[in-house]
Coordinates of C-alpha atoms in Angstrom, one line a residue:
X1 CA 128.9 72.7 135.3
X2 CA 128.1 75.9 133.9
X3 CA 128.6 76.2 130.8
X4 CA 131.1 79.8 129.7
X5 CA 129.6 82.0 127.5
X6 CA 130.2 81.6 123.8
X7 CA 131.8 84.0 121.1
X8 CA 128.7 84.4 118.4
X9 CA 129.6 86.5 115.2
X10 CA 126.9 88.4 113.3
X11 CA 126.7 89.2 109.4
X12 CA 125.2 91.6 107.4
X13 CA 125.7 90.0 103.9
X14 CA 126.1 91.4 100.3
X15 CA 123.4 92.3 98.0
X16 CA 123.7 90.9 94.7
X17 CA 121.4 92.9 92.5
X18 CA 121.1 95.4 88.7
X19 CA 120.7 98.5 91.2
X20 CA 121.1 99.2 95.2
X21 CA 121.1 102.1 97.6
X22 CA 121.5 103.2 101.1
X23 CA 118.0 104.5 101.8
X24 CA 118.5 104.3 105.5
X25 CA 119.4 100.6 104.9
X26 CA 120.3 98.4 108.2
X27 CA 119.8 95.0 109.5
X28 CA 117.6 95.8 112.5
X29 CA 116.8 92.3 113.1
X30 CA 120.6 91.3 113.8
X31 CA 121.5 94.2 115.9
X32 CA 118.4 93.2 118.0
X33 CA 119.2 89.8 118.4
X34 CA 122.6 91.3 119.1
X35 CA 121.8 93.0 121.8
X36 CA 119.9 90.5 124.0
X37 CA 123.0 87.7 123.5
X38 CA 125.2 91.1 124.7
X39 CA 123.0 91.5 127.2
X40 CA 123.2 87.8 128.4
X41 CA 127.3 88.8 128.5
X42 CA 127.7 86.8 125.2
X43 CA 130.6 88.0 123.5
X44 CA 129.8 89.7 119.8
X45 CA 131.5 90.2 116.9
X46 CA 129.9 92.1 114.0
X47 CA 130.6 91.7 110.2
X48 CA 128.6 94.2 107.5
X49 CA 129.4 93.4 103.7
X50 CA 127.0 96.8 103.3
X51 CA 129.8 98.7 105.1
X52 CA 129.8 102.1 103.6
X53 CA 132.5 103.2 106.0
X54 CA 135.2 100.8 106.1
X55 CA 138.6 101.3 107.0
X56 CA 140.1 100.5 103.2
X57 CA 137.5 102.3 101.1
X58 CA 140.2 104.7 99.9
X59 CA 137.9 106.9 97.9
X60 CA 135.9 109.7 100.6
X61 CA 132.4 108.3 101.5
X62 CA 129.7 110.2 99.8
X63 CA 127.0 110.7 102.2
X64 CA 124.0 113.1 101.9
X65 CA 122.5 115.6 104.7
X66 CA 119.9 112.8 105.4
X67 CA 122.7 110.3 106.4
X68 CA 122.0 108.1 103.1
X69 CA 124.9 107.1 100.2
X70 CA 125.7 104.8 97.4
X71 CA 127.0 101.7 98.0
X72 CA 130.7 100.1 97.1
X73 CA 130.1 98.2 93.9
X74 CA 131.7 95.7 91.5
X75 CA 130.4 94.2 88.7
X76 CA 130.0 90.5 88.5
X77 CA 128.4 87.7 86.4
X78 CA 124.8 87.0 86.4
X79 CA 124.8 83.4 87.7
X80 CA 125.9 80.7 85.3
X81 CA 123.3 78.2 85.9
X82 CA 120.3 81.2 86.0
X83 CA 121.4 83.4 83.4
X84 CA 119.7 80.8 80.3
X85 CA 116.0 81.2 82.2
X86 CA 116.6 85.3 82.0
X87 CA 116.3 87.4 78.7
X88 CA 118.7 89.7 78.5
X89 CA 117.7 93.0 80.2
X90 CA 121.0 95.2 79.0
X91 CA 121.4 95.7 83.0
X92 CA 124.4 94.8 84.5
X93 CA 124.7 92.9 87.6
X94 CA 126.7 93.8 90.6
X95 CA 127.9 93.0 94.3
X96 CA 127.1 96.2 96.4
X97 CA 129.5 96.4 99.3
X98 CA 132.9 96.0 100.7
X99 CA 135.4 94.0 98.5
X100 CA 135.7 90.1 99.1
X101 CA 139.4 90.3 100.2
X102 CA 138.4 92.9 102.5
X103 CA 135.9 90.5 104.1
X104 CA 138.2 87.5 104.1
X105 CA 140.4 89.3 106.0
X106 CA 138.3 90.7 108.5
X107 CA 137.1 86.9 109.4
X108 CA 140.9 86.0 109.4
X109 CA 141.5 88.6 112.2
X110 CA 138.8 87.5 114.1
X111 CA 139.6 85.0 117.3
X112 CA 137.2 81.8 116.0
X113 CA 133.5 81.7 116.8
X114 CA 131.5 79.3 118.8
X115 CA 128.2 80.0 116.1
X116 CA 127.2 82.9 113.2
X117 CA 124.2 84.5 112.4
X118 CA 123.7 85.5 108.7
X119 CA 120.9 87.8 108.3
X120 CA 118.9 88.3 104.8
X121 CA 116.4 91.1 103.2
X122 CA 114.8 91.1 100.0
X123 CA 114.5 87.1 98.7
X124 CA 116.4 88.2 95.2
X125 CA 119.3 88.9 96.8
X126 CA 119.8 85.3 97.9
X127 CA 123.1 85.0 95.8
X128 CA 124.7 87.1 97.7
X129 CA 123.8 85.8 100.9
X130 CA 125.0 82.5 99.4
X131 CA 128.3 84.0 98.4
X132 CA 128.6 85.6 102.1
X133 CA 128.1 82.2 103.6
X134 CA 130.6 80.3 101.4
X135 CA 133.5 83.3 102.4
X136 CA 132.9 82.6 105.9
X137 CA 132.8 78.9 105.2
X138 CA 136.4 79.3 103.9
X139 CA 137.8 81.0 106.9
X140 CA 135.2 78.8 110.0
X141 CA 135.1 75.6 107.6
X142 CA 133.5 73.6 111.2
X143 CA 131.2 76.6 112.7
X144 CA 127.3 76.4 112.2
X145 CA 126.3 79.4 110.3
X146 CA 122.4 80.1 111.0
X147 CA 120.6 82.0 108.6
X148 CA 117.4 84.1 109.7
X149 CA 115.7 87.4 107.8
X150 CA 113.1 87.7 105.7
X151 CA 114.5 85.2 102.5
X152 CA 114.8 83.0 104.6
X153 CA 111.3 83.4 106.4
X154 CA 109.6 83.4 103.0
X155 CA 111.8 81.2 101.0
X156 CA 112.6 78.5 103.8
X157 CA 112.5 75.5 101.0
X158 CA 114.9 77.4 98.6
X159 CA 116.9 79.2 101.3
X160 CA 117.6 75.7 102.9
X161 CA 119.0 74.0 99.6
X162 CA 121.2 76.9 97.8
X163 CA 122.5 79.4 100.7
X164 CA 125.0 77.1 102.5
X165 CA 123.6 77.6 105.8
X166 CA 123.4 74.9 108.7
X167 CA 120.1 76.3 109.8
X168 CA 117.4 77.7 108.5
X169 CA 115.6 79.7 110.9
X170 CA 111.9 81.0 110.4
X171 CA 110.2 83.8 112.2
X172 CA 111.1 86.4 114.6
X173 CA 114.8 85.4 115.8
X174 CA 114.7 86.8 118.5
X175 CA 111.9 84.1 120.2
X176 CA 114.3 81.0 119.1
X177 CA 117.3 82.5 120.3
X178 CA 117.5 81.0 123.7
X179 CA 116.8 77.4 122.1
X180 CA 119.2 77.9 119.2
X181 CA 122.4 79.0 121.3
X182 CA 121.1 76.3 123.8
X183 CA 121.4 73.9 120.8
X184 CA 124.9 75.2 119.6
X185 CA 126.8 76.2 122.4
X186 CA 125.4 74.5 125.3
X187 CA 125.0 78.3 127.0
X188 CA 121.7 78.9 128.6
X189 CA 120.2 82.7 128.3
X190 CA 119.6 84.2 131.4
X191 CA 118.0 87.5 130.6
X192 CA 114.9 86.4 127.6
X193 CA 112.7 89.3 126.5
X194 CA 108.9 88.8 126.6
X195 CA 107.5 88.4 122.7
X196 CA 104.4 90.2 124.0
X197 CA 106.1 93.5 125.7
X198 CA 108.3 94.8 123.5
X199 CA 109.6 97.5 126.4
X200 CA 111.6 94.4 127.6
X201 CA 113.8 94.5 124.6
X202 CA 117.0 96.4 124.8
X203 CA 117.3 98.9 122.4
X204 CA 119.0 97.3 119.1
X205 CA 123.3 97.2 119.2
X206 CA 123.2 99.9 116.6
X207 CA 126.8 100.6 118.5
X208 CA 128.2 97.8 116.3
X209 CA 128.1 99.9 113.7
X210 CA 131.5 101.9 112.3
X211 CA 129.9 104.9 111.7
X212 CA 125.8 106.1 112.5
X213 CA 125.3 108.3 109.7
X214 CA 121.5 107.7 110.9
X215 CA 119.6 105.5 113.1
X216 CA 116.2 103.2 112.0
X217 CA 113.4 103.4 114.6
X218 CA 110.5 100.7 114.9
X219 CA 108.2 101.5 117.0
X220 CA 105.9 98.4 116.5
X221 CA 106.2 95.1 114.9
X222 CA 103.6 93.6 112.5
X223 CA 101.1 95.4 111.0
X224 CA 96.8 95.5 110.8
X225 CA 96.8 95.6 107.5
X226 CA 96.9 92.9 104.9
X227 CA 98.2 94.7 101.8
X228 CA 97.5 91.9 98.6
X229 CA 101.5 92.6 97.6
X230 CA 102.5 92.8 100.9
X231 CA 103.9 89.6 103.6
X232 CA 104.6 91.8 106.5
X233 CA 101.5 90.2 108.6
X234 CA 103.2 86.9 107.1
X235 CA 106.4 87.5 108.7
X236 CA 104.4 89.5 111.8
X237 CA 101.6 87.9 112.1
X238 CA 101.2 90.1 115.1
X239 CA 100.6 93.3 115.7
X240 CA 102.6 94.6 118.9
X241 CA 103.7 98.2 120.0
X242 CA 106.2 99.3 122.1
X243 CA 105.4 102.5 124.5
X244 CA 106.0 106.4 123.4
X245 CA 108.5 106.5 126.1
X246 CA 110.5 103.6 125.4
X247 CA 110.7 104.8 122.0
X248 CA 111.6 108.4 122.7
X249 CA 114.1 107.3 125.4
X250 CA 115.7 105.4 122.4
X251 CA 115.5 108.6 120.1
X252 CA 117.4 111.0 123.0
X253 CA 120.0 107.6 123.8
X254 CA 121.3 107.8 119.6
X255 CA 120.8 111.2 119.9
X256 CA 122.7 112.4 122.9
X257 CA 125.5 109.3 123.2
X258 CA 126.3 109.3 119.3
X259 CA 125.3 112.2 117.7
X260 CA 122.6 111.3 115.8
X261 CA 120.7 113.7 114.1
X262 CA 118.5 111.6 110.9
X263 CA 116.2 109.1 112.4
X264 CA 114.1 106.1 109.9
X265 CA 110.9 105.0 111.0
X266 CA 110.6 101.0 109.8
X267 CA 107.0 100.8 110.9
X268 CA 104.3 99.9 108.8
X269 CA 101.6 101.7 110.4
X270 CA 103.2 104.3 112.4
X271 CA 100.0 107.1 112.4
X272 CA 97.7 104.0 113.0
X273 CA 96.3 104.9 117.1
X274 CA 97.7 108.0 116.7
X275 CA 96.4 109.3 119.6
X276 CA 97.5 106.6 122.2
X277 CA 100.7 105.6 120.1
X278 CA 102.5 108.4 117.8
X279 CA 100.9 111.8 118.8
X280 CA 102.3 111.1 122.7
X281 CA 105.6 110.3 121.2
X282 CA 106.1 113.7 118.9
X283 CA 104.8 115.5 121.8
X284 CA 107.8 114.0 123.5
X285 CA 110.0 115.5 120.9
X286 CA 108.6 118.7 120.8
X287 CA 108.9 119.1 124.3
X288 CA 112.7 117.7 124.2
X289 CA 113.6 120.5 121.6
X290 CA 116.2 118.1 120.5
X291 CA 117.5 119.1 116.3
X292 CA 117.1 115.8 114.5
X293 CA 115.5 115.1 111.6
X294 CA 112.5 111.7 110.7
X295 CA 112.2 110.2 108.1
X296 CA 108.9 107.8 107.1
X297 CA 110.4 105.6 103.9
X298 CA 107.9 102.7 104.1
X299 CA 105.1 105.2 103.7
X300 CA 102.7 106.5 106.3
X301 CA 98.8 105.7 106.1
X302 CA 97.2 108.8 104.4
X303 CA 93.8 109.0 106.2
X304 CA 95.9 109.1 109.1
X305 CA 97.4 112.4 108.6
X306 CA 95.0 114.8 110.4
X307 CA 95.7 118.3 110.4
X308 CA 97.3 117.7 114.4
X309 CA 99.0 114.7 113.1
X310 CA 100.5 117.1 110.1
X311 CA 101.3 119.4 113.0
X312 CA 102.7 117.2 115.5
X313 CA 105.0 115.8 112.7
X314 CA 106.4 119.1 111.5
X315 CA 107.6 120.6 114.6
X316 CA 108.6 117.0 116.0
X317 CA 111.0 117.3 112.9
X318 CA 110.0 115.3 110.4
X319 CA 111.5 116.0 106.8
X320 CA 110.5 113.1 104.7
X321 CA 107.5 112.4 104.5
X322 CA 106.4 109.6 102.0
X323 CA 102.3 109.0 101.5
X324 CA 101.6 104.9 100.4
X325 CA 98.9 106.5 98.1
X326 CA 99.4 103.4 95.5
X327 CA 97.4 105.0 92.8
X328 CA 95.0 107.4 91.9
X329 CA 92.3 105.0 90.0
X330 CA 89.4 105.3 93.0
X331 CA 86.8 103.8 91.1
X332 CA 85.3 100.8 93.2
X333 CA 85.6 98.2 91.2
X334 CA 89.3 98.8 91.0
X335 CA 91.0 95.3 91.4
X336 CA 93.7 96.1 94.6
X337 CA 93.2 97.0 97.7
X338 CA 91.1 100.9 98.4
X339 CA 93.0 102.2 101.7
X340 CA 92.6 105.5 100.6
X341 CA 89.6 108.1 98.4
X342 CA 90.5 110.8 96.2
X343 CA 89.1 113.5 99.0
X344 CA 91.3 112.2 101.5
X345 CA 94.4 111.8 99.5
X346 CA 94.2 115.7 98.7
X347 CA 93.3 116.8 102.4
X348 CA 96.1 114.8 103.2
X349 CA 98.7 117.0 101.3
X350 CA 96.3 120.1 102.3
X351 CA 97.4 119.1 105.9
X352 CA 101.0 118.9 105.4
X353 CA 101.1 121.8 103.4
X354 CA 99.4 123.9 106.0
X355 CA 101.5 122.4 109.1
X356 CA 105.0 123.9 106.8
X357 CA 105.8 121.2 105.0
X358 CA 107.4 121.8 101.3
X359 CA 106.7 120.1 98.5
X360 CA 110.3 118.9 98.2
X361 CA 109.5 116.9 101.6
X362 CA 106.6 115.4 100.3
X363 CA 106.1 111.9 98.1
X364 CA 103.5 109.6 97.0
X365 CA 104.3 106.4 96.7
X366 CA 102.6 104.8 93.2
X367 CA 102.8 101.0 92.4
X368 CA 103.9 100.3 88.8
X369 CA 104.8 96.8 87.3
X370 CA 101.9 94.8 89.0
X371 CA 100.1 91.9 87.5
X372 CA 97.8 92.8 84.3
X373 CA 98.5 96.3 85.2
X374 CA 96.9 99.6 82.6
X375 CA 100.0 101.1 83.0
X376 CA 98.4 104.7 81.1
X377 CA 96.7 104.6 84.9
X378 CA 100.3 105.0 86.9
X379 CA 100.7 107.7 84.1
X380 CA 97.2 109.4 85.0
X381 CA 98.4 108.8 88.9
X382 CA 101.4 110.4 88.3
X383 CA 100.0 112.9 86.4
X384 CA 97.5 113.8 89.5
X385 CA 100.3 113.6 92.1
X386 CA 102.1 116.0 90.3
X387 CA 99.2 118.5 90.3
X388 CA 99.3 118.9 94.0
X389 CA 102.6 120.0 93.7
X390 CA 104.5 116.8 95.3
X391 CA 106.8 114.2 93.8
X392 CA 105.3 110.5 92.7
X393 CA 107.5 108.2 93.5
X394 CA 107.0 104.9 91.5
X395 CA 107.3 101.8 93.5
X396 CA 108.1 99.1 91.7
X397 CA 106.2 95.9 92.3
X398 CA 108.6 92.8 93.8
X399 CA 106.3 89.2 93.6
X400 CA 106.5 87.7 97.2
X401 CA 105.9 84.5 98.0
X402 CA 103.1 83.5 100.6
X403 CA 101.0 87.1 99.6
X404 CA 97.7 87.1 98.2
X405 CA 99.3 88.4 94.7
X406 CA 101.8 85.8 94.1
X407 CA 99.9 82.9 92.2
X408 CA 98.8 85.9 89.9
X409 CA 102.2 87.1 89.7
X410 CA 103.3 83.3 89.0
X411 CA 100.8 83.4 85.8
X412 CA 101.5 86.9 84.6
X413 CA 105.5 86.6 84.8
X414 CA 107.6 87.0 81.7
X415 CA 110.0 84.2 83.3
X416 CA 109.5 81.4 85.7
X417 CA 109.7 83.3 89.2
X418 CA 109.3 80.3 90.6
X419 CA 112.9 79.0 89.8
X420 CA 114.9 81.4 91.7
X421 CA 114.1 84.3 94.0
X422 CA 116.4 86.3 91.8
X423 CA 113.8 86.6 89.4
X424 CA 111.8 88.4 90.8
X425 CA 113.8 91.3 91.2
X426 CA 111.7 94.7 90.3
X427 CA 114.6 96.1 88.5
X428 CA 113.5 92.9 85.7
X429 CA 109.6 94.2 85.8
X430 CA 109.1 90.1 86.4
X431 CA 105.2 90.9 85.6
X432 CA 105.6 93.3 82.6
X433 CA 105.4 90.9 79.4
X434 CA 104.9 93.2 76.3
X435 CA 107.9 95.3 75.1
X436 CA 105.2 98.3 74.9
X437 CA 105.0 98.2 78.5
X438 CA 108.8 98.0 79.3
X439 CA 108.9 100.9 76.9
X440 CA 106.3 102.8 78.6
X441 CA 107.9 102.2 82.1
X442 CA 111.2 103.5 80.9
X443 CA 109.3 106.7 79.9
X444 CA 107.4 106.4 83.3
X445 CA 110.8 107.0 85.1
X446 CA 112.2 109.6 83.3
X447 CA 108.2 111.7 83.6
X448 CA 108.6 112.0 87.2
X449 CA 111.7 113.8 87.0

């Protein structure tokens, strides 16, 4: 008998965290796996604790020209059984996101689910994935909840004794779907996507959404680097692309069907191939002559940016453009990875300048907080940055488990990382140990203003 097919809720959870921001935040993983159970005529429902546009926010959402915006917050207690392992920081601790009673009731209206998927992003915000779980637990006491995302791909141990979950799933979701809802609901997945041609994915339910004050574009998966601070080739350990015209196709669908105009590239190495991968796809914007606006927040390569790359990217329309410089110390026995030289970091902004890009549009991503860091050399970065007339943009270091960096993060750490994913929360500077240093951050910050 066949077996009918199943109602399967989705949830984007809290963030617990000292500080949090919509920079072009969503859960692209979920809406992907989303869209293939749709596609299989599975019915969805979708649940975002990140909701910046919900029904009962009374106050008028604040939302910039570029589609980001503060989040809903509240502040609550650092947890009870943690707080003793943390000095105190003078930072206080908050849920970002729609109000518990709001959530509550939004499972309450909801007809009962067969199975839920709980997504999860940066490891330290496991509490709140934990406290999203045990709402949902209150109102589906006897559903299996299923966590995936990238805490629970890199803290499966941890993520499988604290969050509350039934399941702990590892790697890409969307190649143990078909097993999982075999597993759960008995239903068998007629329409599977091939892992290795990412064309035969459906374009992400970024419909589920309230409101698209912008849409995130990934153009590939993985990445062919292997950044020491860095587990995206952990998590990917493949890199796979997806063709110029699938992607554009996407671009015109958010475009034309809801109004999108401000578009975030997730990829890691989006100007890497430029010539068989990116430049055919800005050509296919230009050409379009459609007004929307790109946006590169995890950084674009800078050797990459030729002076047709520059080109290409200003009259495809893109108006932030951030550069993963790292720092400006070039010497060669520098301890970190060399993607970039001095020469090439300057023609880089050279290029962009030239194509029409302003300085405003313009960043340089610098690292600050690593292990046994000199941090008078993010000052000298900054410092250089600033000269060519673009803003540095300090990136603060986050130790992650299963990278290169994490045993000498482990060693250098003010606290035991190791206890807790909430620990190593950059907004702590988890590898800063003298108050010196912590001083000298503070007046870090407040320089590249």
């Amino acid at each position: 008998m066949k077996t009918d097919p199943p109602h399967i809720l989705c949830v984007n959870p809290w963030i617990h965290d000292f500080a949090a921001f919509d920079f072009w935040a969503k859960p692209l993983g979920l809406l992907s796996i989303a869209a293939i159970l749709r596609k299989n005529s599975i019915r969805i429902s979708y649940l975002d604790c990140m909701d910046r546009f919900h029904p009962k926010a009374v106050r008028p959402v604040k939302t910039l020209w570029d589609g980001r915006g503060p989040f809903r917050k509240k502040t609550i207690p650092f947890p009870k059984d943690l707080k003793h392992l943390l000095p105190d920081m003078g930072q206080p601790f908050s849920r970002y996101g729609i109000e518990p009673d709001w959530f509550y009731q939004d499972l309450s209206n909801l007809p009962k689910p067969d199975l839920i998927f709980v997504t999860s992003l940066m490891t330290y915000w496991a509490t709140g994935v934990r406290e999203t779980i045990e709402t949902i637990k209150k109102v589906f006491p006897d559903v299996p909840v299923l966590l995936g995302g990238i805490y629970a791909g890199l803290c499966q141990d941890h993520a499988t004794a604290y969050s509350l979950a039934d399941r702990v799933v590892t790697g890409p979701g969307e190649e143990r779907l078909c097993d999982l809802v075999k597993e759960f609901t008995g239903f068998d997945l007629e329409f599977v996507p091939d892992p290795g041609d990412l064309d035969t994915y459906p374009y992400p339910a970024l419909d589920l959404c309230r409101h698209l004050a912008y849409a995130p574009i990934l153009t590939s998966r993985g990445c062919p680097f292997s950044c020491e601070y860095c587990a995206a080739s952990f998590l990917e350990p493949f890199h796979r692309r997806r063709s110029p015209d699938h992607v554009f196709k996407e671009i015109l669908h958010w475009h034309r069907e809801y109004k999108v105009k401000n578009f975030a590239f997730y990829d890691d190495a989006l100007l890497v191939n430029a010539k068989s991968h990116a430049f055919p796809l800005f050509e296919h914007l230009i050409d379009s002559n459609i007004k929307v606006n790109f946006h590169t927040p995890n950084a674009i390569h800078i050797r990459e940016i030729t002076p047709k790359a520059a080109d290409l990217m200003f009259r495809a329309g893109f108006a932030t453009i951030r550069l993963g410089l790292e720092t400006t110390n070039f010497s060669p026995d520098r301890h970190h990875d060399i993607k970039v030289k001095k020469d090439e970091f300057f023609t880089a902004v050279e290029n962009l300048k030239s194509a029409g890009f302003k300085a405003g549009q313009l960043g340089a991503y610098l690292l600050c907080g690593l292990p046994g860091q000199d941090l008078e050399q993010v000052a000298a970065s900054m410092a250089l940055v600033k000269k060519t007339g673009i803003l540095p943009v300090l990136a603060y270091y986050t130790p992650i488990p299963h990278t290169p960096m994490w045993e000498d993060a482990v060693k250098h750490a003010l606290f035991d990382i190791t206890k807790h994913p909430v620990f190593t929360n950059n907004t702590l500077f988890p590898c800063v140990k003298s108050d010196t240093d912590r001083n000298r951050i503070s007046q870090l910050k407040k320089m590249k203003n």
